[in-house]
Short mmCIF file of C-alpha atoms in Angstrom, two decimals:
data_model
loop_
_atom_site.label_atom_id
_atom_site.label_comp_id
_atom_site.label_asym_id
_atom_site.label_seq_id
_atom_site.Cartn_x
_atom_site.Cartn_y
_atom_site.Cartn_z
CA MET R 23 -56.81 17.94 47.52
CA GLU R 24 -54.70 21.01 46.82
CA THR R 25 -52.87 19.09 44.10
CA ILE R 26 -56.16 18.20 42.41
CA SER R 27 -57.52 21.73 42.54
CA SER R 28 -54.30 23.34 41.31
CA ALA R 29 -53.94 20.70 38.57
CA THR R 30 -57.54 21.32 37.50
CA TRP R 31 -56.88 25.06 37.41
CA GLN R 32 -53.79 24.48 35.29
CA ALA R 33 -55.80 22.15 33.07
CA LEU R 34 -58.38 24.83 32.43
CA GLN R 35 -55.63 27.35 31.67
CA LEU R 36 -54.07 24.90 29.24
CA LEU R 37 -57.35 24.35 27.48
CA LEU R 38 -58.34 28.00 27.31
CA SER R 39 -54.91 29.29 26.35
CA GLY R 40 -55.00 27.16 23.22
CA ASP R 41 -51.94 25.12 24.18
CA THR R 42 -50.67 23.76 20.87
CA ALA R 43 -49.47 20.37 22.16
CA LEU R 44 -52.79 19.76 23.92
CA TRP R 45 -54.98 20.77 21.00
CA GLU R 46 -52.85 18.75 18.62
CA ILE R 47 -53.61 15.63 20.68
CA ILE R 48 -57.33 16.48 20.64
CA LEU R 49 -57.19 17.00 16.88
CA ILE R 50 -55.48 13.63 16.29
CA SER R 51 -58.12 11.93 18.44
CA PHE R 52 -61.00 13.40 16.51
CA ARG R 53 -59.39 12.88 13.13
CA VAL R 54 -58.72 9.18 13.78
CA SER R 55 -62.12 8.46 15.35
CA ILE R 56 -64.16 10.41 12.81
CA LEU R 57 -62.36 8.64 9.95
CA ALA R 58 -62.95 5.27 11.65
CA ILE R 59 -66.68 5.97 12.03
CA LEU R 60 -66.99 7.21 8.45
CA LEU R 61 -65.33 4.06 7.13
CA ALA R 62 -67.15 1.65 9.43
CA THR R 63 -70.65 3.04 8.93
CA PRO R 64 -71.50 2.07 5.31
CA PRO R 65 -70.56 -1.67 5.63
CA ALA R 66 -72.09 -1.78 9.12
CA LEU R 67 -75.39 -0.39 7.82
CA LEU R 68 -75.34 -2.82 4.93
CA MET R 69 -74.77 -5.73 7.28
CA ALA R 70 -77.45 -4.50 9.70
CA PHE R 71 -79.85 -4.25 6.80
CA MET R 72 -79.07 -7.78 5.67
CA LEU R 73 -79.48 -9.10 9.21
CA ALA R 74 -82.77 -7.27 9.67
CA PHE R 75 -84.42 -8.10 6.35
CA GLY R 76 -82.33 -10.73 4.59
CA GLN R 77 -83.14 -14.41 4.69
CA PHE R 78 -79.99 -16.46 4.23
CA PRO R 79 -78.44 -19.45 5.93
CA GLY R 80 -76.28 -18.55 8.92
CA ARG R 81 -78.15 -15.31 9.65
CA ARG R 82 -78.78 -16.17 13.28
CA LEU R 83 -75.19 -17.30 13.72
CA LEU R 84 -73.99 -14.00 12.30
CA ILE R 85 -76.20 -12.09 14.76
CA ALA R 86 -74.73 -14.15 17.61
CA ILE R 87 -71.19 -13.43 16.38
CA VAL R 88 -71.88 -9.67 16.18
CA ASN R 89 -73.36 -9.67 19.67
CA THR R 90 -70.36 -11.60 20.99
CA ALA R 91 -67.98 -9.18 19.29
CA LEU R 92 -69.58 -6.39 21.36
CA ALA R 93 -68.08 -7.89 24.48
CA ILE R 94 -64.51 -8.17 23.19
CA PRO R 95 -62.28 -5.76 25.17
CA ALA R 96 -60.50 -3.08 23.18
CA VAL R 97 -57.16 -4.38 24.31
CA VAL R 98 -57.90 -7.81 22.83
CA ILE R 99 -58.80 -6.22 19.51
CA GLY R 100 -55.58 -4.22 19.80
CA LEU R 101 -53.59 -7.38 20.48
CA THR R 102 -55.15 -9.26 17.55
CA LEU R 103 -54.45 -6.44 15.10
CA TYR R 104 -50.98 -5.98 16.61
CA LEU R 105 -50.18 -9.62 15.84
CA LEU R 106 -51.53 -9.23 12.32
CA LEU R 107 -49.70 -5.96 11.59
CA SER R 108 -46.40 -6.61 13.38
CA ARG R 109 -43.33 -7.18 11.21
CA SER R 110 -43.56 -10.94 11.57
CA GLY R 111 -47.34 -10.99 11.19
CA PRO R 112 -49.24 -11.86 8.00
CA LEU R 113 -49.86 -8.19 7.23
CA GLY R 114 -46.43 -7.02 8.35
CA GLU R 115 -45.51 -6.08 4.78
CA TRP R 116 -47.98 -3.25 4.93
CA ARG R 117 -45.87 -1.54 7.63
CA LEU R 118 -48.89 -0.07 9.33
CA LEU R 119 -48.05 -0.71 12.96
CA PHE R 120 -47.66 2.49 15.01
CA THR R 121 -49.40 4.61 12.41
CA GLN R 122 -52.70 6.47 12.49
CA THR R 123 -53.96 4.00 9.89
CA ALA R 124 -53.45 1.17 12.36
CA MET R 125 -55.37 3.15 14.99
CA VAL R 126 -58.17 3.74 12.50
CA LEU R 127 -58.27 0.00 11.77
CA GLY R 128 -58.44 -0.81 15.48
CA GLN R 129 -61.24 1.70 16.02
CA ILE R 130 -63.15 0.36 13.02
CA ALA R 131 -62.92 -3.13 14.53
CA LEU R 132 -64.24 -1.72 17.81
CA ALA R 133 -67.03 0.37 16.30
CA PHE R 134 -68.23 -2.10 13.69
CA PRO R 135 -70.04 -4.63 15.94
CA LEU R 136 -71.65 -1.87 18.01
CA LEU R 137 -72.81 -0.07 14.88
CA VAL R 138 -74.20 -3.29 13.39
CA ALA R 139 -75.94 -4.35 16.61
CA MET R 140 -77.56 -0.97 17.27
CA ALA R 141 -78.49 -0.35 13.64
CA HIS R 142 -79.90 -3.87 13.43
CA THR R 143 -82.10 -3.18 16.48
CA ALA R 144 -83.26 0.11 14.97
CA LEU R 145 -84.03 -1.47 11.58
CA GLN R 146 -85.81 -4.41 13.18
CA ALA R 147 -88.09 -1.98 14.95
CA ALA R 148 -88.83 -0.29 11.63
CA ASP R 149 -92.31 -0.80 10.30
CA ARG R 150 -92.22 -3.37 7.49
CA ARG R 151 -95.05 -1.48 5.84
CA ALA R 152 -92.60 1.37 5.14
CA TRP R 153 -90.57 -0.91 2.87
CA GLU R 154 -93.62 -2.44 1.23
CA THR R 155 -95.26 0.92 0.66
CA ALA R 156 -92.11 2.39 -0.83
CA ARG R 157 -91.73 -0.52 -3.24
CA MET R 158 -95.43 -0.48 -4.15
CA LEU R 159 -95.17 3.19 -4.95
CA GLY R 160 -92.48 2.46 -7.50
CA ALA R 161 -89.35 3.15 -5.44
CA SER R 162 -86.21 1.34 -6.57
CA ARG R 163 -84.60 -0.95 -4.02
CA LEU R 164 -82.02 1.72 -3.27
CA ARG R 165 -84.65 4.39 -2.75
CA ALA R 166 -86.70 2.05 -0.58
CA VAL R 167 -83.61 1.34 1.56
CA TRP R 168 -83.02 5.06 1.87
CA THR R 169 -86.67 5.63 2.79
CA LEU R 170 -86.53 2.98 5.48
CA MET R 171 -83.28 4.34 6.89
CA TYR R 172 -84.78 7.80 6.99
CA GLU R 173 -87.77 6.42 8.91
CA VAL R 174 -85.44 5.02 11.59
CA ARG R 175 -82.85 7.79 11.36
CA PHE R 176 -82.98 8.61 15.05
CA GLY R 177 -82.10 5.03 15.99
CA LEU R 178 -79.30 5.05 13.44
CA MET R 179 -77.97 8.35 14.74
CA SER R 180 -77.95 6.84 18.24
CA ALA R 181 -75.88 3.93 16.90
CA LEU R 182 -73.42 6.35 15.33
CA LEU R 183 -73.05 8.49 18.46
CA ALA R 184 -72.69 5.55 20.81
CA SER R 185 -70.02 4.00 18.58
CA PHE R 186 -68.15 7.29 18.32
CA GLY R 187 -68.27 7.63 22.09
CA ARG R 188 -66.86 4.15 22.46
CA ILE R 189 -63.89 4.56 20.13
CA ILE R 190 -62.76 8.07 21.00
CA ALA R 191 -62.36 7.12 24.64
CA GLU R 192 -60.74 3.70 24.23
CA VAL R 193 -57.11 3.37 25.23
CA GLY R 194 -56.13 -0.30 24.74
CA ALA R 195 -56.20 -0.60 20.95
CA SER R 196 -54.86 2.90 20.33
CA MET R 197 -51.92 2.33 22.67
CA MET R 198 -50.98 -1.02 21.11
CA LEU R 199 -51.53 -0.08 17.48
CA GLY R 200 -50.52 3.59 17.53
CA GLY R 201 -47.64 3.35 19.98
CA ASN R 202 -48.46 6.72 21.60
CA ILE R 203 -46.01 8.67 19.41
CA LEU R 204 -46.03 12.41 20.10
CA HIS R 205 -47.34 14.59 17.25
CA TYR R 206 -48.45 11.48 15.37
CA THR R 207 -50.39 8.78 17.19
CA ARG R 208 -50.84 10.25 20.67
CA ASN R 209 -54.52 10.73 21.19
CA ILE R 210 -56.58 11.80 24.21
CA PRO R 211 -56.81 8.48 26.09
CA THR R 212 -53.20 7.42 25.47
CA ALA R 213 -51.98 10.89 26.46
CA ILE R 214 -54.00 10.75 29.68
CA ALA R 215 -52.48 7.37 30.52
CA LEU R 216 -48.96 8.66 29.81
CA GLU R 217 -49.25 12.01 31.59
CA THR R 218 -50.79 10.39 34.65
CA SER R 219 -47.99 7.82 34.83
CA LYS R 220 -45.50 10.69 34.76
CA GLY R 221 -47.35 12.51 37.52
CA GLU R 222 -48.26 15.38 35.13
CA PHE R 223 -51.87 15.69 36.09
CA ALA R 224 -52.71 19.04 34.47
CA GLN R 225 -52.62 17.83 30.88
CA GLY R 226 -54.32 14.58 31.87
CA ILE R 227 -57.14 16.43 33.57
CA ALA R 228 -57.49 18.87 30.67
CA LEU R 229 -57.84 16.00 28.24
CA GLY R 230 -60.14 14.20 30.64
CA LEU R 231 -62.34 17.32 30.71
CA VAL R 232 -62.52 17.26 26.92
CA LEU R 233 -63.64 13.63 27.03
CA LEU R 234 -66.16 14.43 29.77
CA LEU R 235 -67.56 17.33 27.79
CA LEU R 236 -67.72 15.13 24.70
CA ALA R 237 -69.47 12.36 26.63
CA PHE R 238 -71.95 14.90 27.97
CA ALA R 239 -72.62 16.32 24.49
CA LEU R 240 -73.00 12.83 23.00
CA ASN R 241 -75.39 11.82 25.76
CA LEU R 242 -77.48 14.93 25.22
CA LEU R 243 -77.63 14.16 21.52
CA LEU R 244 -78.43 10.49 22.22
CA HIS R 245 -81.32 11.45 24.47
CA TYR R 246 -82.50 13.90 21.85
CA PHE R 247 -82.45 11.30 19.08
CA GLN R 248 -83.93 8.56 21.25
CA GLY R 249 -86.72 10.89 22.29
CA LYS R 250 -87.31 11.88 18.69
CA GLY R 251 -87.34 8.22 17.69
CA GLN R 252 -90.02 7.43 20.24
CA ILE R 253 -92.14 10.36 19.14
CA ALA R 254 -91.75 9.36 15.47
CA ALA R 255 -92.76 5.79 16.27
CA MET T 9 -108.13 -8.53 -23.70
CA ASN T 10 -108.24 -6.38 -20.58
CA GLU T 11 -108.63 -9.38 -18.32
CA LEU T 12 -106.90 -10.10 -15.03
CA ILE T 13 -107.82 -13.50 -13.63
CA PHE T 14 -106.08 -15.52 -10.97
CA HIS T 15 -106.27 -19.31 -11.27
CA GLN T 16 -105.67 -22.15 -8.88
CA LEU T 17 -104.40 -20.01 -6.04
CA SER T 18 -103.52 -22.03 -2.97
CA LYS T 19 -101.98 -21.12 0.32
CA HIS T 20 -101.27 -23.23 3.38
CA TYR T 21 -99.68 -22.30 6.69
CA GLY T 22 -98.28 -25.58 7.88
CA LYS T 23 -101.21 -27.99 7.82
CA ARG T 24 -103.76 -25.21 7.83
CA CYS T 25 -105.32 -24.48 4.46
CA LEU T 26 -106.27 -20.85 3.91
CA PHE T 27 -107.59 -21.39 0.41
CA THR T 28 -107.02 -23.89 -2.34
CA GLU T 29 -107.45 -23.83 -6.13
CA LEU T 30 -109.15 -20.48 -5.95
CA THR T 31 -110.18 -18.76 -9.17
CA LEU T 32 -110.52 -15.04 -8.86
CA PRO T 33 -111.33 -12.60 -11.63
CA LEU T 34 -110.58 -8.92 -11.09
CA ILE T 35 -112.96 -7.20 -13.47
CA ALA T 36 -112.55 -3.64 -14.66
CA GLY T 37 -115.04 -1.30 -13.05
CA GLN T 38 -116.16 -3.86 -10.51
CA CYS T 39 -115.63 -4.31 -6.81
CA LEU T 40 -115.07 -7.67 -5.20
CA LEU T 41 -115.93 -7.87 -1.51
CA LEU T 42 -113.86 -10.26 0.55
CA THR T 43 -115.22 -11.43 3.88
CA GLY T 44 -114.18 -13.94 6.47
CA LYS T 45 -113.27 -14.33 10.11
CA ASN T 46 -110.03 -13.05 11.59
CA GLY T 47 -107.22 -15.30 10.37
CA ALA T 48 -109.28 -16.63 7.46
CA GLY T 49 -106.60 -15.37 5.06
CA LYS T 50 -108.17 -12.20 3.67
CA SER T 51 -105.03 -10.11 4.01
CA THR T 52 -102.83 -13.00 2.87
CA LEU T 53 -104.90 -13.40 -0.28
CA MET T 54 -104.71 -9.69 -1.03
CA ARG T 55 -100.97 -9.62 -0.41
CA ILE T 56 -100.54 -12.55 -2.81
CA LEU T 57 -102.57 -10.79 -5.47
CA ALA T 58 -100.38 -7.71 -5.07
CA GLY T 59 -97.19 -9.76 -5.35
CA LEU T 60 -96.14 -9.14 -1.74
CA ASP T 61 -96.46 -12.70 -0.41
CA LYS T 62 -95.92 -15.98 -2.23
CA PRO T 63 -98.72 -18.48 -2.83
CA ASP T 64 -98.07 -22.24 -2.75
CA GLN T 65 -99.26 -22.23 -6.32
CA GLY T 66 -101.13 -19.97 -8.67
CA GLU T 67 -101.37 -18.65 -12.19
CA ILE T 68 -102.42 -15.37 -13.73
CA GLN T 69 -104.32 -14.89 -16.95
CA ALA T 70 -103.60 -11.38 -18.20
CA ASP T 71 -104.21 -9.80 -21.56
CA GLY T 72 -104.79 -13.12 -23.31
CA LYS T 73 -101.79 -14.99 -21.88
CA ARG T 74 -101.30 -17.24 -18.93
CA TYR T 75 -98.34 -16.79 -16.58
CA SER T 76 -97.11 -18.45 -13.42
CA TRP T 77 -97.47 -16.27 -10.32
CA ARG T 78 -93.68 -16.13 -9.97
CA ALA T 79 -93.14 -15.05 -13.58
CA TYR T 80 -95.82 -12.35 -13.39
CA ARG T 81 -94.86 -11.09 -9.89
CA PRO T 82 -93.03 -7.94 -11.06
CA GLN T 83 -96.08 -6.91 -13.09
CA LEU T 84 -98.36 -7.69 -10.15
CA GLN T 85 -96.30 -5.40 -7.96
CA ARG T 86 -96.69 -2.60 -10.49
CA GLN T 87 -100.30 -3.14 -11.48
CA ILE T 88 -102.03 -4.19 -8.27
CA LEU T 89 -101.60 -2.02 -5.20
CA TYR T 90 -102.45 -3.23 -1.72
CA LEU T 91 -103.45 -0.69 0.91
CA HIS T 92 -102.69 -1.80 4.46
CA GLN T 93 -105.45 -1.68 7.03
CA GLN T 94 -103.55 1.16 8.66
CA PRO T 95 -101.87 2.86 5.74
CA TYR T 96 -98.22 3.67 6.13
CA LEU T 97 -97.52 7.33 5.62
CA PHE T 98 -94.01 8.62 5.22
CA GLU T 99 -92.47 11.41 7.28
CA GLY T 100 -93.17 14.77 5.75
CA SER T 101 -96.26 16.51 4.49
CA VAL T 102 -99.27 15.22 2.59
CA TRP T 103 -97.67 16.78 -0.50
CA ASP T 104 -94.41 14.86 0.11
CA ASN T 105 -96.34 11.60 0.36
CA LEU T 106 -98.12 12.24 -2.90
CA ALA T 107 -94.91 13.34 -4.62
CA TYR T 108 -93.25 10.07 -3.52
CA ALA T 109 -95.52 8.12 -5.82
CA LEU T 110 -94.77 10.19 -8.89
CA THR T 111 -92.26 9.01 -11.42
CA ARG T 112 -88.90 10.64 -10.79
CA GLY T 113 -87.79 13.18 -13.32
CA LEU T 114 -91.31 14.39 -14.03
CA PRO T 115 -91.35 18.14 -14.86
CA ARG T 116 -92.21 20.25 -11.85
CA SER T 117 -95.30 21.74 -13.46
CA GLU T 118 -96.57 18.24 -14.27
CA GLN T 119 -95.91 17.15 -10.66
CA HIS T 120 -97.88 20.09 -9.30
CA GLN T 121 -100.73 19.44 -11.67
CA GLN T 122 -101.02 15.76 -10.78
CA ILE T 123 -100.71 16.31 -7.04
CA GLU T 124 -103.23 19.12 -7.00
CA ALA T 125 -105.70 17.12 -9.08
CA ILE T 126 -105.51 13.99 -6.93
CA ALA T 127 -105.57 16.01 -3.68
CA ASP T 128 -108.70 17.73 -4.92
CA TRP T 129 -110.29 14.38 -5.76
CA ALA T 130 -109.46 13.01 -2.28
CA GLY T 131 -110.55 16.17 -0.47
CA LEU T 132 -107.03 16.80 0.78
CA THR T 133 -106.31 20.16 -0.83
CA ALA T 134 -106.54 22.09 2.44
CA LEU T 135 -104.22 19.57 4.12
CA LEU T 136 -101.47 19.44 1.51
CA MET T 137 -98.83 21.07 3.71
CA ASN T 138 -99.88 19.30 6.92
CA PRO T 139 -97.68 16.57 8.44
CA ALA T 140 -98.99 13.28 7.05
CA LYS T 141 -98.44 11.41 10.31
CA ARG T 142 -100.91 13.69 12.10
CA LEU T 143 -103.86 13.00 9.81
CA SER T 144 -107.01 11.37 11.15
CA GLY T 145 -107.83 7.76 10.23
CA GLY T 146 -110.14 8.80 7.40
CA GLU T 147 -107.74 11.40 6.01
CA ALA T 148 -104.85 8.91 6.17
CA GLN T 149 -106.87 6.32 4.23
CA ARG T 150 -107.81 8.91 1.60
CA LEU T 151 -104.19 9.97 1.27
CA ALA T 152 -103.11 6.35 0.87
CA MET T 153 -105.70 5.85 -1.86
CA ALA T 154 -104.74 9.06 -3.64
CA ARG T 155 -101.06 8.19 -3.41
CA ALA T 156 -101.67 4.73 -4.83
CA LEU T 157 -103.77 6.11 -7.68
CA LEU T 158 -100.89 8.29 -8.82
CA ARG T 159 -99.18 5.02 -9.80
CA LYS T 160 -102.09 4.38 -12.20
CA PRO T 161 -102.70 0.80 -11.04
CA ARG T 162 -105.00 -1.70 -12.71
CA ALA T 163 -106.40 -2.81 -9.39
CA LEU T 164 -106.59 -1.45 -5.87
CA LEU T 165 -106.93 -3.82 -2.91
CA LEU T 166 -108.18 -2.24 0.27
CA ASP T 167 -107.79 -4.05 3.57
CA GLU T 168 -110.52 -2.97 6.01
CA PRO T 169 -110.56 0.55 4.57
CA THR T 170 -113.22 1.90 6.91
CA ALA T 171 -111.91 0.47 10.19
CA ASN T 172 -111.63 3.16 12.85
CA MET T 173 -113.54 5.69 10.78
CA ASP T 174 -116.54 7.73 11.77
CA GLN T 175 -119.76 7.72 9.78
CA ALA T 176 -118.94 10.74 7.64
CA ALA T 177 -115.49 9.41 6.70
CA ARG T 178 -117.00 6.01 5.82
CA LEU T 179 -119.53 7.62 3.50
CA LEU T 180 -116.82 9.64 1.83
CA THR T 181 -114.74 6.47 1.29
CA LEU T 182 -117.74 4.75 -0.30
CA GLU T 183 -118.24 7.67 -2.65
CA MET T 184 -114.57 7.49 -3.65
CA LEU T 185 -114.83 3.74 -4.30
CA GLU T 186 -117.90 4.32 -6.45
CA ASP T 187 -116.02 6.94 -8.41
CA LEU T 188 -113.04 4.64 -8.92
CA LYS T 189 -115.36 1.98 -10.29
CA ARG T 190 -116.77 4.47 -12.74
CA GLN T 191 -113.21 5.18 -13.87
CA GLY T 192 -112.84 1.47 -14.66
CA LEU T 193 -110.52 0.48 -11.82
CA ARG T 194 -110.68 -3.06 -10.41
CA LEU T 195 -111.38 -2.94 -6.70
CA MET T 196 -111.19 -5.51 -3.95
CA VAL T 197 -112.26 -4.69 -0.41
CA ALA T 198 -111.72 -6.90 2.61
CA SER T 199 -114.12 -6.13 5.41
CA HIS T 200 -115.76 -7.51 8.54
CA ASP T 201 -118.67 -5.25 7.79
CA PRO T 202 -120.11 -6.35 4.42
CA ASP T 203 -123.31 -4.34 4.83
CA TRP T 204 -121.36 -1.12 4.53
CA PHE T 205 -120.01 -2.06 1.13
CA GLN T 206 -123.20 -3.57 -0.30
CA ALA T 207 -123.79 -0.56 -2.48
CA VAL T 208 -120.46 -0.81 -4.29
CA THR T 209 -120.10 -4.60 -4.35
CA ASN T 210 -120.39 -6.59 -7.58
CA GLN T 211 -118.96 -9.91 -6.43
CA HIS T 212 -118.64 -11.43 -2.98
CA LEU T 213 -116.06 -13.95 -1.87
CA ALA T 214 -116.23 -15.47 1.61
CA LEU T 215 -113.11 -17.21 2.90
#
């Protein structure tokens, strides 16, 4: 008990003193995850839009595949990409393994199905009259898409936040693809795993607190957007 | 030369026939009243005329030429506007909704002029800055009509325009329809309550 309380106290001191090593890890985490979300969002929205409003053969199959992909553990995605990116793998030439780029790729693969599934649900709930009205009032397809997305923006924001929450806290893919290299690919979850295995609880707890705070903030925002979405509907 | 006539319109849902080989003229300055039971196909017919839904077959005679429905669909979508039974209003103010319908790139002064004129016509001037989604049923319907008119359509199709309206709002809607007829617009109104529209009706089609 004493160990926990003293480690927590040390963790707070680390956080508040602006410990460079600790904040560097936090920065890497956010940089990788924000980049992954930014890159995953446009194609995910496009796919969600196609699934919600498109009529093409294999649409239902694609929805089933996206929903199945939601259940794939991060470590399996990590393993798959590891095999693809390793020296002897088909993409080994790219020399991406144990880089931040590989971590970004892993997180994109993790975020993409969740983004598509949640955005698809939000768009499906959108009122079809919004699209029809926009088009009848002379909006181009692009403007009508934008109008529709604006109408369901709270649902889309929820998709974004939930996906960000998923990837910033995942350890399996980041560990396998990034290699947990200090100053380069060590992010919050891989650092927690490492520090805990070494018995260095203070840094682990400090980073855990950051994740907890982030989870709390994301949940607050999610509730805000979901509430807004219900009012708007 | 200003004609707009639909020929041989047919629509089936499975084995159920909604209408077949229907000829339907939309005449400038006239109002066609469409009646029928729920599910008779009133909304479907209007949506087909506005280019929103596909018919099984159909042709359009416009300005002296005859086109297939498919070939003329883009023009239908521009020229004939369908107003949903419960109009869809975008987020934002009444002004924003009206501005949405204006051609992009229009000079600001021209935008203001058009919006103010149409708002005045629809009795919405005092509500211009109000959130559109909080309008009453009658106000929402008037906004939808005003917004559609900014597109300068050849025909306006109104699906149950007075549903959920009180007496005063219904009378106001009738006055607006009468005025639109005077301006030479083609009107089509689907209603369960034909008596209400007797005064503005020129033709009557029962499905």
